[in-house]
Amino acid sequence: MSSIAVPVPLGAPRRAWLTDLPVLLVAVVWGASYLAAKGITTGHTVIAVLVLRFAVVLPVLVAAGWRKLRALSAAQWRGAATLGLILSGIFLLETYGVVHTSATNAGLIISLTMIFTPLAEAAVTRVLPQALGSAPAGGTPVPRAFLAAAGLSVAGVVLLTQGGGFTAPSVGDLLMLLAALARTVHVLAMSRIKAVRSADSLSLTTVQLGSAVAVFAVIAAFPGAGASPWAVALDFGPREWAGLLFLSVFCTLFAFFVQMWAVRRTSPSRVSLLLGTEPLWAAAAGIALAGDRPGVLGLAGAVLVLAGTSWGRRAAEQDAR
């Protein structure tokens, strides 16, 4: 792939799954996060839930990585804090978006990240995808097979979401579109900021999440930001706390640690393609836990998503070799 990535040698295909599997697990928990977030969040409690979601895991991270955290250079602190600011924007957009649109629309729109990322990667490196033009001398273009696989996956998502039907475009739809763009920026930034590529992943994750929770805490202090985190915490019952812990530990701590680890061992485009299966897992969670029925079109879409992801992984691996 292009020079934007920080890949390890992929000459041994039998080892590729060691990187791919954790990223795929992130897609699974993120898919389940739609139901979890909807179960504990309203338009009046978005900021409070985000503060609680991050604050729950932050002390554990600081305690576990205190020595390496202190060893970070000023440049590494700045790089991780920058990623945290982007991360805060992603979560604000996604959480408000999920509250104000259907899960069907949210899953479809956020999946556009896997199209935005290779195109943005090509734009940043000034190397056009083969499907759009010729690469300059010495350049490494995004392979046609990869773009075709991403398109197949998106087509599968369209069929997958047809089972639930579409709602009229809303503010929530626009927010989810902006969230997909923000996710692309986040993935690319992790591979472009040189300081963070050589630092300890746990320390970088801690600074990143700390920056995000600081942003949410500042917003929560403003009048009209909704219920306070303290009031929301007191109002939570066992079910709400279980949902919050799932979002904190699995969808936040585990997910972003794995993403930072994986993007330094493979390409941003490959990471985003695997994360692009998120709508499939969101549908699976809906079927298993919420009684959703996708129908024949939805099942056909699920097959296309899996086929497109598998094809794209093979294309990315062959190009890297």
mmCIF file with all atom_site columns, N, CA and C in Angstrom, residues 221-265:
data_model
loop_
_atom_site.group_PDB
_atom_site.id
_atom_site.type_symbol
_atom_site.label_atom_id
_atom_site.label_alt_id
_atom_site.label_comp_id
_atom_site.label_asym_id
_atom_site.label_entity_id
_atom_site.label_seq_id
_atom_site.pdbx_PDB_ins_code
_atom_site.Cartn_x
_atom_site.Cartn_y
_atom_site.Cartn_z
_atom_site.occupancy
_atom_site.B_iso_or_equiv
_atom_site.pdbx_formal_charge
_atom_site.auth_seq_id
_atom_site.auth_comp_id
_atom_site.auth_asym_id
_atom_site.auth_atom_id
_atom_site.pdbx_PDB_model_num
ATOM 1   N N  . ALA A 1 221 ? -20.358 21.489 31.476 1.00 0.00 ? 221 ALA A N  1
ATOM 2   C CA . ALA A 1 221 ? -20.418 22.604 32.426 1.00 0.00 ? 221 ALA A CA 1
ATOM 3   C C  . ALA A 1 221 ? -21.225 23.783 31.899 1.00 0.00 ? 221 ALA A C  1
ATOM 4   N N  . PHE A 1 222 ? -21.483 23.800 30.600 1.00 0.00 ? 222 PHE A N  1
ATOM 5   C CA . PHE A 1 222 ? -22.237 24.915 30.025 1.00 0.00 ? 222 PHE A CA 1
ATOM 6   C C  . PHE A 1 222 ? -23.732 24.738 30.253 1.00 0.00 ? 222 PHE A C  1
ATOM 7   N N  . PRO A 1 223 ? -24.446 25.846 30.494 1.00 0.00 ? 223 PRO A N  1
ATOM 8   C CA . PRO A 1 223 ? -25.911 25.756 30.641 1.00 0.00 ? 223 PRO A CA 1
ATOM 9   C C  . PRO A 1 223 ? -26.541 25.237 29.349 1.00 0.00 ? 223 PRO A C  1
ATOM 10  N N  . GLY A 1 224 ? -27.572 24.430 29.496 1.00 0.00 ? 224 GLY A N  1
ATOM 11  C CA . GLY A 1 224 ? -28.271 23.895 28.335 1.00 0.00 ? 224 GLY A CA 1
ATOM 12  C C  . GLY A 1 224 ? -27.641 22.663 27.741 1.00 0.00 ? 224 GLY A C  1
ATOM 13  N N  . ALA A 1 225 ? -26.578 22.127 28.380 1.00 0.00 ? 225 ALA A N  1
ATOM 14  C CA . ALA A 1 225 ? -25.913 20.933 27.851 1.00 0.00 ? 225 ALA A CA 1
ATOM 15  C C  . ALA A 1 225 ? -26.637 19.656 28.231 1.00 0.00 ? 225 ALA A C  1
ATOM 16  N N  . GLY A 1 226 ? -27.726 19.756 28.986 1.00 0.00 ? 226 GLY A N  1
ATOM 17  C CA . GLY A 1 226 ? -28.474 18.578 29.385 1.00 0.00 ? 226 GLY A CA 1
ATOM 18  C C  . GLY A 1 226 ? -28.221 18.216 30.832 1.00 0.00 ? 226 GLY A C  1
ATOM 19  N N  . ALA A 1 227 ? -28.639 17.029 31.212 1.00 0.00 ? 227 ALA A N  1
ATOM 20  C CA . ALA A 1 227 ? -28.472 16.571 32.588 1.00 0.00 ? 227 ALA A CA 1
ATOM 21  C C  . ALA A 1 227 ? -26.995 16.439 32.941 1.00 0.00 ? 227 ALA A C  1
ATOM 22  N N  . SER A 1 228 ? -26.666 16.668 34.208 1.00 0.00 ? 228 SER A N  1
ATOM 23  C CA . SER A 1 228 ? -25.282 16.549 34.649 1.00 0.00 ? 228 SER A CA 1
ATOM 24  C C  . SER A 1 228 ? -24.892 15.078 34.765 1.00 0.00 ? 228 SER A C  1
ATOM 25  N N  . PRO A 1 229 ? -23.594 14.776 34.597 1.00 0.00 ? 229 PRO A N  1
ATOM 26  C CA . PRO A 1 229 ? -23.149 13.380 34.734 1.00 0.00 ? 229 PRO A CA 1
ATOM 27  C C  . PRO A 1 229 ? -23.509 12.795 36.107 1.00 0.00 ? 229 PRO A C  1
ATOM 28  N N  . TRP A 1 230 ? -23.403 13.609 37.158 1.00 0.00 ? 230 TRP A N  1
ATOM 29  C CA . TRP A 1 230 ? -23.720 13.128 38.496 1.00 0.00 ? 230 TRP A CA 1
ATOM 30  C C  . TRP A 1 230 ? -25.189 12.728 38.616 1.00 0.00 ? 230 TRP A C  1
ATOM 31  N N  . ALA A 1 231 ? -26.080 13.562 38.082 1.00 0.00 ? 231 ALA A N  1
ATOM 32  C CA . ALA A 1 231 ? -27.510 13.277 38.151 1.00 0.00 ? 231 ALA A CA 1
ATOM 33  C C  . ALA A 1 231 ? -27.858 12.019 37.357 1.00 0.00 ? 231 ALA A C  1
ATOM 34  N N  . VAL A 1 232 ? -27.244 11.874 36.191 1.00 0.00 ? 232 VAL A N  1
ATOM 35  C CA . VAL A 1 232 ? -27.506 10.705 35.364 1.00 0.00 ? 232 VAL A CA 1
ATOM 36  C C  . VAL A 1 232 ? -26.995 9.436  36.049 1.00 0.00 ? 232 VAL A C  1
ATOM 37  N N  . ALA A 1 233 ? -25.804 9.517  36.671 1.00 0.00 ? 233 ALA A N  1
ATOM 38  C CA . ALA A 1 233 ? -25.245 8.359  37.366 1.00 0.00 ? 233 ALA A CA 1
ATOM 39  C C  . ALA A 1 233 ? -26.145 7.910  38.506 1.00 0.00 ? 233 ALA A C  1
ATOM 40  N N  . LEU A 1 234 ? -26.692 8.865  39.253 1.00 0.00 ? 234 LEU A N  1
ATOM 41  C CA . LEU A 1 234 ? -27.579 8.529  40.363 1.00 0.00 ? 234 LEU A CA 1
ATOM 42  C C  . LEU A 1 234 ? -28.885 7.910  39.882 1.00 0.00 ? 234 LEU A C  1
ATOM 43  N N  . ASP A 1 235 ? -29.303 8.285  38.678 1.00 0.00 ? 235 ASP A N  1
ATOM 44  C CA . ASP A 1 235 ? -30.571 7.796  38.132 1.00 0.00 ? 235 ASP A CA 1
ATOM 45  C C  . ASP A 1 235 ? -30.439 6.429  37.460 1.00 0.00 ? 235 ASP A C  1
ATOM 46  N N  . PHE A 1 236 ? -29.216 6.006  37.182 1.00 0.00 ? 236 PHE A N  1
ATOM 47  C CA . PHE A 1 236 ? -28.997 4.723  36.519 1.00 0.00 ? 236 PHE A CA 1
ATOM 48  C C  . PHE A 1 236 ? -29.327 3.559  37.446 1.00 0.00 ? 236 PHE A C  1
ATOM 49  N N  . GLY A 1 237 ? -29.949 2.521  36.861 1.00 0.00 ? 237 GLY A N  1
ATOM 50  C CA . GLY A 1 237 ? -30.158 1.267  37.558 1.00 0.00 ? 237 GLY A CA 1
ATOM 51  C C  . GLY A 1 237 ? -29.160 0.236  37.065 1.00 0.00 ? 237 GLY A C  1
ATOM 52  N N  . PRO A 1 238 ? -29.281 -1.026 37.505 1.00 0.00 ? 238 PRO A N  1
ATOM 53  C CA . PRO A 1 238 ? -28.339 -2.087 37.087 1.00 0.00 ? 238 PRO A CA 1
ATOM 54  C C  . PRO A 1 238 ? -28.262 -2.253 35.570 1.00 0.00 ? 238 PRO A C  1
ATOM 55  N N  . ARG A 1 239 ? -29.402 -2.164 34.891 1.00 0.00 ? 239 ARG A N  1
ATOM 56  C CA . ARG A 1 239 ? -29.414 -2.332 33.439 1.00 0.00 ? 239 ARG A CA 1
ATOM 57  C C  . ARG A 1 239 ? -28.618 -1.223 32.753 1.00 0.00 ? 239 ARG A C  1
ATOM 58  N N  . GLU A 1 240 ? -28.827 0.017  33.199 1.00 0.00 ? 240 GLU A N  1
ATOM 59  C CA . GLU A 1 240 ? -28.126 1.148  32.587 1.00 0.00 ? 240 GLU A CA 1
ATOM 60  C C  . GLU A 1 240 ? -26.617 1.081  32.866 1.00 0.00 ? 240 GLU A C  1
ATOM 61  N N  . TRP A 1 241 ? -26.251 0.683  34.082 1.00 0.00 ? 241 TRP A N  1
ATOM 62  C CA . TRP A 1 241 ? -24.833 0.570  34.404 1.00 0.00 ? 241 TRP A CA 1
ATOM 63  C C  . TRP A 1 241 ? -24.174 -0.541 33.598 1.00 0.00 ? 241 TRP A C  1
ATOM 64  N N  . ALA A 1 242 ? -24.891 -1.630 33.363 1.00 0.00 ? 242 ALA A N  1
ATOM 65  C CA . ALA A 1 242 ? -24.345 -2.714 32.537 1.00 0.00 ? 242 ALA A CA 1
ATOM 66  C C  . ALA A 1 242 ? -24.084 -2.222 31.117 1.00 0.00 ? 242 ALA A C  1
ATOM 67  N N  . GLY A 1 243 ? -25.036 -1.450 30.582 1.00 0.00 ? 243 GLY A N  1
ATOM 68  C CA . GLY A 1 243 ? -24.853 -0.884 29.247 1.00 0.00 ? 243 GLY A CA 1
ATOM 69  C C  . GLY A 1 243 ? -23.690 0.086  29.201 1.00 0.00 ? 243 GLY A C  1
ATOM 70  N N  . LEU A 1 244 ? -23.564 0.911  30.235 1.00 0.00 ? 244 LEU A N  1
ATOM 71  C CA . LEU A 1 244 ? -22.475 1.881  30.284 1.00 0.00 ? 244 LEU A CA 1
ATOM 72  C C  . LEU A 1 244 ? -21.117 1.189  30.366 1.00 0.00 ? 244 LEU A C  1
ATOM 73  N N  . LEU A 1 245 ? -21.018 0.148  31.195 1.00 0.00 ? 245 LEU A N  1
ATOM 74  C CA . LEU A 1 245 ? -19.758 -0.581 31.313 1.00 0.00 ? 245 LEU A CA 1
ATOM 75  C C  . LEU A 1 245 ? -19.392 -1.282 30.012 1.00 0.00 ? 245 LEU A C  1
ATOM 76  N N  . PHE A 1 246 ? -20.385 -1.797 29.296 1.00 0.00 ? 246 PHE A N  1
ATOM 77  C CA . PHE A 1 246 ? -20.117 -2.399 27.991 1.00 0.00 ? 246 PHE A CA 1
ATOM 78  C C  . PHE A 1 246 ? -19.542 -1.352 27.040 1.00 0.00 ? 246 PHE A C  1
ATOM 79  N N  . LEU A 1 247 ? -20.156 -0.158 27.013 1.00 0.00 ? 247 LEU A N  1
ATOM 80  C CA . LEU A 1 247 ? -19.673 0.910  26.149 1.00 0.00 ? 247 LEU A CA 1
ATOM 81  C C  . LEU A 1 247 ? -18.279 1.368  26.567 1.00 0.00 ? 247 LEU A C  1
ATOM 82  N N  . SER A 1 248 ? -18.019 1.403  27.870 1.00 0.00 ? 248 SER A N  1
ATOM 83  C CA . SER A 1 248 ? -16.736 1.906  28.370 1.00 0.00 ? 248 SER A CA 1
ATOM 84  C C  . SER A 1 248 ? -15.606 0.914  28.138 1.00 0.00 ? 248 SER A C  1
ATOM 85  N N  . VAL A 1 249 ? -15.805 -0.312 28.586 1.00 0.00 ? 249 VAL A N  1
ATOM 86  C CA . VAL A 1 249 ? -14.716 -1.283 28.579 1.00 0.00 ? 249 VAL A CA 1
ATOM 87  C C  . VAL A 1 249 ? -14.482 -1.868 27.188 1.00 0.00 ? 249 VAL A C  1
ATOM 88  N N  . PHE A 1 250 ? -15.552 -2.300 26.531 1.00 0.00 ? 250 PHE A N  1
ATOM 89  C CA . PHE A 1 250 ? -15.387 -2.981 25.251 1.00 0.00 ? 250 PHE A CA 1
ATOM 90  C C  . PHE A 1 250 ? -15.390 -2.017 24.062 1.00 0.00 ? 250 PHE A C  1
ATOM 91  N N  . CYS A 1 251 ? -16.392 -1.134 24.006 1.00 0.00 ? 251 CYS A N  1
ATOM 92  C CA . CYS A 1 251 ? -16.538 -0.266 22.835 1.00 0.00 ? 251 CYS A CA 1
ATOM 93  C C  . CYS A 1 251 ? -15.581 0.921  22.851 1.00 0.00 ? 251 CYS A C  1
ATOM 94  N N  . THR A 1 252 ? -15.000 1.234  24.002 1.00 0.00 ? 252 THR A N  1
ATOM 95  C CA . THR A 1 252 ? -14.080 2.361  24.089 1.00 0.00 ? 252 THR A CA 1
ATOM 96  C C  . THR A 1 252 ? -12.653 1.887  24.330 1.00 0.00 ? 252 THR A C  1
ATOM 97  N N  . LEU A 1 253 ? -12.391 1.303  25.485 1.00 0.00 ? 253 LEU A N  1
ATOM 98  C CA . LEU A 1 253 ? -11.032 0.913  25.856 1.00 0.00 ? 253 LEU A CA 1
ATOM 99  C C  . LEU A 1 253 ? -10.467 -0.131 24.902 1.00 0.00 ? 253 LEU A C  1
ATOM 100 N N  . PHE A 1 254 ? -11.145 -1.260 24.794 1.00 0.00 ? 254 PHE A N  1
ATOM 101 C CA . PHE A 1 254 ? -10.679 -2.336 23.927 1.00 0.00 ? 254 PHE A CA 1
ATOM 102 C C  . PHE A 1 254 ? -10.607 -1.892 22.470 1.00 0.00 ? 254 PHE A C  1
ATOM 103 N N  . ALA A 1 255 ? -11.665 -1.218 21.993 1.00 0.00 ? 255 ALA A N  1
ATOM 104 C CA . ALA A 1 255 ? -11.768 -0.880 20.577 1.00 0.00 ? 255 ALA A CA 1
ATOM 105 C C  . ALA A 1 255 ? -10.664 0.060  20.124 1.00 0.00 ? 255 ALA A C  1
ATOM 106 N N  . PHE A 1 256 ? -10.424 1.120  20.870 1.00 0.00 ? 256 PHE A N  1
ATOM 107 C CA . PHE A 1 256 ? -9.463  2.098  20.392 1.00 0.00 ? 256 PHE A CA 1
ATOM 108 C C  . PHE A 1 256 ? -8.024  1.692  20.662 1.00 0.00 ? 256 PHE A C  1
ATOM 109 N N  . PHE A 1 257 ? -7.799  0.879  21.674 1.00 0.00 ? 257 PHE A N  1
ATOM 110 C CA . PHE A 1 257 ? -6.466  0.324  21.863 1.00 0.00 ? 257 PHE A CA 1
ATOM 111 C C  . PHE A 1 257 ? -6.115  -0.589 20.688 1.00 0.00 ? 257 PHE A C  1
ATOM 112 N N  . VAL A 1 258 ? -7.046  -1.443 20.293 1.00 0.00 ? 258 VAL A N  1
ATOM 113 C CA . VAL A 1 258 ? -6.810  -2.354 19.164 1.00 0.00 ? 258 VAL A CA 1
ATOM 114 C C  . VAL A 1 258 ? -6.615  -1.568 17.876 1.00 0.00 ? 258 VAL A C  1
ATOM 115 N N  . GLN A 1 259 ? -7.416  -0.518 17.673 1.00 0.00 ? 259 GLN A N  1
ATOM 116 C CA . GLN A 1 259 ? -7.316  0.257  16.437 1.00 0.00 ? 259 GLN A CA 1
ATOM 117 C C  . GLN A 1 259 ? -5.938  0.913  16.327 1.00 0.00 ? 259 GLN A C  1
ATOM 118 N N  . MET A 1 260 ? -5.455  1.484  17.417 1.00 0.00 ? 260 MET A N  1
ATOM 119 C CA . MET A 1 260 ? -4.137  2.114  17.393 1.00 0.00 ? 260 MET A CA 1
ATOM 120 C C  . MET A 1 260 ? -3.033  1.078  17.180 1.00 0.00 ? 260 MET A C  1
ATOM 121 N N  . TRP A 1 261 ? -3.209  -0.093 17.758 1.00 0.00 ? 261 TRP A N  1
ATOM 122 C CA . TRP A 1 261 ? -2.235  -1.175 17.592 1.00 0.00 ? 261 TRP A CA 1
ATOM 123 C C  . TRP A 1 261 ? -2.222  -1.673 16.155 1.00 0.00 ? 261 TRP A C  1
ATOM 124 N N  . ALA A 1 262 ? -3.402  -1.859 15.574 1.00 0.00 ? 262 ALA A N  1
ATOM 125 C CA . ALA A 1 262 ? -3.504  -2.468 14.252 1.00 0.00 ? 262 ALA A CA 1
ATOM 126 C C  . ALA A 1 262 ? -3.071  -1.528 13.134 1.00 0.00 ? 262 ALA A C  1
ATOM 127 N N  . VAL A 1 263 ? -3.381  -0.230 13.263 1.00 0.00 ? 263 VAL A N  1
ATOM 128 C CA . VAL A 1 263 ? -3.099  0.684  12.167 1.00 0.00 ? 263 VAL A CA 1
ATOM 129 C C  . VAL A 1 263 ? -1.595  0.875  11.989 1.00 0.00 ? 263 VAL A C  1
ATOM 130 N N  . ARG A 1 264 ? -0.803  0.512  13.005 1.00 0.00 ? 264 ARG A N  1
ATOM 131 C CA . ARG A 1 264 ? 0.643   0.599  12.900 1.00 0.00 ? 264 ARG A CA 1
ATOM 132 C C  . ARG A 1 264 ? 1.252   -0.690 12.359 1.00 0.00 ? 264 ARG A C  1
ATOM 133 N N  . ARG A 1 265 ? 0.416   -1.680 12.069 1.00 0.00 ? 265 ARG A N  1
ATOM 134 C CA . ARG A 1 265 ? 0.888   -2.954 11.547 1.00 0.00 ? 265 ARG A CA 1
ATOM 135 C C  . ARG A 1 265 ? 0.300   -3.298 10.188 1.00 0.00 ? 265 ARG A C  1
#
